[in-house]
Coordinates of C-alpha atoms in Angstrom, one line a residue:
X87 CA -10.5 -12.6 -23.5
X88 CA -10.8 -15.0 -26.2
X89 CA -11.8 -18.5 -26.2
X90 CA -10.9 -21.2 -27.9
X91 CA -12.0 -24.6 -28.5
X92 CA -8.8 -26.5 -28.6
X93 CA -8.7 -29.8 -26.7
X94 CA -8.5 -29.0 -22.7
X95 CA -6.1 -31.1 -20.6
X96 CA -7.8 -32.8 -17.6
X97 CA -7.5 -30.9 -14.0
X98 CA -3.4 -31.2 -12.4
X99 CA -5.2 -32.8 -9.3
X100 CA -8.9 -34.2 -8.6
X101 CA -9.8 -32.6 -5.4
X102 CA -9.3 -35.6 -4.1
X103 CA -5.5 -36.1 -4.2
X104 CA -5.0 -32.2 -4.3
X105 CA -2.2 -31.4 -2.3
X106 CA -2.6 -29.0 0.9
X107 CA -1.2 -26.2 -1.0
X108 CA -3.9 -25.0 -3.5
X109 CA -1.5 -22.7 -5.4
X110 CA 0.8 -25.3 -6.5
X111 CA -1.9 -27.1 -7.5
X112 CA -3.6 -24.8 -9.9
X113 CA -2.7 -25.5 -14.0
X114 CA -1.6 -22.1 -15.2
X115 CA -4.6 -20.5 -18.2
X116 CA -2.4 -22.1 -20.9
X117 CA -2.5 -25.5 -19.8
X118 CA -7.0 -24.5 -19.4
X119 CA -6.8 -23.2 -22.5
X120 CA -4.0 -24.3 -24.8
X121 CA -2.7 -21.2 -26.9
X122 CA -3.8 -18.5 -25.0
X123 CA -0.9 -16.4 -23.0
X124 CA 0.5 -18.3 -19.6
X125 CA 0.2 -15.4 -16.5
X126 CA 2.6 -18.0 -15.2
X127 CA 5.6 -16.7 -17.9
X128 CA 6.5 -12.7 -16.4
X129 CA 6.2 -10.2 -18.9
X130 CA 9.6 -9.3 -20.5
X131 CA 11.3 -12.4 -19.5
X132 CA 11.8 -13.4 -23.2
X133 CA 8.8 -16.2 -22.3
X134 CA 10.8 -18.3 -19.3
X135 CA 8.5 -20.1 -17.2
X136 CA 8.3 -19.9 -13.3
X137 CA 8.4 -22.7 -11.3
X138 CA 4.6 -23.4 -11.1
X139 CA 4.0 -27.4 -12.1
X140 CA 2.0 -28.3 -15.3
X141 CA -0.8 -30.8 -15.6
X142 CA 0.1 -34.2 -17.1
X143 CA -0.7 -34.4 -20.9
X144 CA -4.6 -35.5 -21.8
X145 CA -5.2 -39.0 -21.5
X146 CA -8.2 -38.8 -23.5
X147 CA -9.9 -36.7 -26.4
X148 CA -13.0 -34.2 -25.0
X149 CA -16.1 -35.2 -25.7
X150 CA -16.7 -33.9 -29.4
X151 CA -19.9 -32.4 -29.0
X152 CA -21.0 -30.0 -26.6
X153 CA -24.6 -29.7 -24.5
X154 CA -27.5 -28.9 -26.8
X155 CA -28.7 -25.6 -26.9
X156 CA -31.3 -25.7 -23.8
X157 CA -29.9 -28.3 -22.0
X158 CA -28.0 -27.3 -18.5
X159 CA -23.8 -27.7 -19.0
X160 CA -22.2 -29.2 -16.2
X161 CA -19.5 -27.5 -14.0
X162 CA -16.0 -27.3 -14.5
X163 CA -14.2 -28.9 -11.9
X164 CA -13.1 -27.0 -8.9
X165 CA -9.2 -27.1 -9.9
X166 CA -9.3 -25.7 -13.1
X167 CA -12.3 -23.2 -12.0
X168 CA -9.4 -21.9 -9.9
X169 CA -6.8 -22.0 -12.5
X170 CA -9.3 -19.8 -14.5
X171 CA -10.2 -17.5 -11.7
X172 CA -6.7 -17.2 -10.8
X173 CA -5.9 -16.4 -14.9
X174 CA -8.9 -13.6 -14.3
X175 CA -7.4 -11.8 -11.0
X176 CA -4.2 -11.3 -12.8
X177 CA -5.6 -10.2 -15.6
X178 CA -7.5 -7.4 -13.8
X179 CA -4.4 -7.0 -11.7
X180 CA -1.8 -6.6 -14.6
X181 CA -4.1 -4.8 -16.9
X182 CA -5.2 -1.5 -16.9
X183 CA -8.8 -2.2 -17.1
X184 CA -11.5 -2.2 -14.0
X185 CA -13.0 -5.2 -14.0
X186 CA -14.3 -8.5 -15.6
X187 CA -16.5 -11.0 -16.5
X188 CA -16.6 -14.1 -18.2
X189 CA -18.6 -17.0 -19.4
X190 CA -16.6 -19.8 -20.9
X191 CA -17.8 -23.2 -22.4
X192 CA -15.9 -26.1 -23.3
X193 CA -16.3 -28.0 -26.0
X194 CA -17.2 -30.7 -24.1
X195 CA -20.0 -28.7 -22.9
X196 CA -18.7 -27.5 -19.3
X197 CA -19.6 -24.2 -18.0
X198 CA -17.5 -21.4 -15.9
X199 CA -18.6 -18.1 -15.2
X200 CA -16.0 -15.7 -13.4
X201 CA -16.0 -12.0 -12.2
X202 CA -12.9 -10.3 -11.1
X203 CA -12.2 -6.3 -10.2
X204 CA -14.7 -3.3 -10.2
X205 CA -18.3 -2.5 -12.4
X206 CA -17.5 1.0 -10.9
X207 CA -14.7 3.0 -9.6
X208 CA -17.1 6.0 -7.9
X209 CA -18.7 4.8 -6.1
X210 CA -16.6 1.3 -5.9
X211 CA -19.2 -1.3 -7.0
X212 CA -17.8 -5.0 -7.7
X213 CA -18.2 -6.9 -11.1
X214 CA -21.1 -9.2 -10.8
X215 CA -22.2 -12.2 -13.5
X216 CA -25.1 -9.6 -14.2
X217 CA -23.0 -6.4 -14.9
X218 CA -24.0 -5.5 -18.2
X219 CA -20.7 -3.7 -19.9
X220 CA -20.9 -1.8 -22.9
X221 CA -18.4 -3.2 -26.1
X222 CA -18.7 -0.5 -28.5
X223 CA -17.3 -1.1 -31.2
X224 CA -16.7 -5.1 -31.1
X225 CA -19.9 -5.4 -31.7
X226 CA -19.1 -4.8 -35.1
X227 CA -17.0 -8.4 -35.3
X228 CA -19.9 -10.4 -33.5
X229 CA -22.1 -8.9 -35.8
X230 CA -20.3 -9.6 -39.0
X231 CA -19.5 -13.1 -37.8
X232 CA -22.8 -14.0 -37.2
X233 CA -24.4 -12.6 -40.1
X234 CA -21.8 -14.2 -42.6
X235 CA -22.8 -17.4 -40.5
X236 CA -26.5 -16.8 -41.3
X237 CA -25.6 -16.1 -45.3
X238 CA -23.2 -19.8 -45.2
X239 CA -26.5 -21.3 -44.0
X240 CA -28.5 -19.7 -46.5
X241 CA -30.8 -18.1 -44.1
X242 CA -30.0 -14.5 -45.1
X243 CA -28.1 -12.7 -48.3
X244 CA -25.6 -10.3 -47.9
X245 CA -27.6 -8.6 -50.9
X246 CA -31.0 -8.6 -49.1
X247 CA -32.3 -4.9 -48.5
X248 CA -32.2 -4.2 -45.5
X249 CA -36.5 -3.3 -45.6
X250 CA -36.5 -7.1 -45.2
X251 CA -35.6 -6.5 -41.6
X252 CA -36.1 -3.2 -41.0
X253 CA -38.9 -1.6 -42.7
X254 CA -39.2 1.8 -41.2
X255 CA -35.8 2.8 -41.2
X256 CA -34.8 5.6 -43.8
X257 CA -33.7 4.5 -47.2
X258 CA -34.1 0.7 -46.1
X259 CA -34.9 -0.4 -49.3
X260 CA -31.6 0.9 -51.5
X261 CA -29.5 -0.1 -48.4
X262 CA -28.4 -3.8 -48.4
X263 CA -26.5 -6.0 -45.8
X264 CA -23.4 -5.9 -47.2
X265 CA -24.0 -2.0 -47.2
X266 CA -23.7 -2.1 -43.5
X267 CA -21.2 -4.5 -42.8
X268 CA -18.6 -3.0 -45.2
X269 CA -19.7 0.7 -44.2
X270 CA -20.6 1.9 -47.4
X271 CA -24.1 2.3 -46.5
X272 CA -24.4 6.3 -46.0
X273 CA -26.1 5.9 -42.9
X274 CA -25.2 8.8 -40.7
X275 CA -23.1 8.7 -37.7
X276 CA -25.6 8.9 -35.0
X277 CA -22.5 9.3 -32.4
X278 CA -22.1 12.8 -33.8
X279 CA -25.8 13.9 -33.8
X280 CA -26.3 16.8 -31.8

């Protein structure tokens, strides 16, 4: 799942003034998350909504700067900690994956963490907020983002050998960042080492 940091309209209903039906009163992911797919629209229906209600419009901006690194986020609030663990259960549900589990945080500094579905089928073990899950190769994209972050601030070169931070490693010094991250660097395929 992605996440994005476009505004986030406030909860449908503080808990509070919820009504007794908590279903009704969940905003669908879309109206959590604006842009990202509403499980509330069925697949194939060309995009028509259900019937499920949508939270008012945002009555004011999100704060525009998020909880310094270090400092502990608040919660999100119990409504749209449901929407989002409602988004997650359909997602395992209507997807043919396992399981789940995500961290999100708002640009206003609020923090969710959810689990949803299985770590393992055999034995059946559920998805914790400590599974560790491997991503293979989307690794790749973190990596590349954060490095071309690192270069934008000046911290690194896409040019500097790659001796600089790994001395030891074969041919380190005629193999350069850029070398890696565009895969022209000739280092072998260690996936098909026997």
């Amino acid at each position: 799942m992605a996440c994005s940091t476009a505004p986030v309209a406030p909860p449908a209903a503080t808990p509070s003034t919820a009504p007794a039906s908590s279903a009704a009163a969940s905003p669908s992911a879309a109206s959590v998350f604006p842009g990202s797919p509403d499980p509330t629209r069925a697949p194939g229906s060309g995009g028509a909504p259900s019937d499920a209600p949508s939270p008012p419009p945002s009555e004011s901006p999100p704060t525009p700067h998020p909880s310094p690194v270090g400092a502990v986020p608040a919660t999100i609030d119990a409504t749209r900690a449901a929407a989002l663990q409602a988004a997650l259960d359909d997602a395992v549900a209507n997807v043919p994956l396992p399981g789940l589990s995500v961290a999100i945080r708002l640009p206003t500094g609020e923090l969710w963490t959810g689990v949803s579905g299985l770590a393992s089928l055999q034995p059946p073990r559920a998805v914790t907020t400590e599974t560790v899950f491997g991503v293979a190769s989307i690794t790749k994209t973190f990596v590349t983002a954060l490095i071309l972050k690192l270069a934008e601030e000046g911290v690194l070169s896409l040019d500097d050998p790659l001796a600089r931070y790994l001395p030891d490693f074969p041919r380190a010094g005629r193999i350069t960042l850029r070398h890696l991250l565009t895969h022209t660097s000739g280092v072998f395929n260690y996936f098909e080492s026997p």
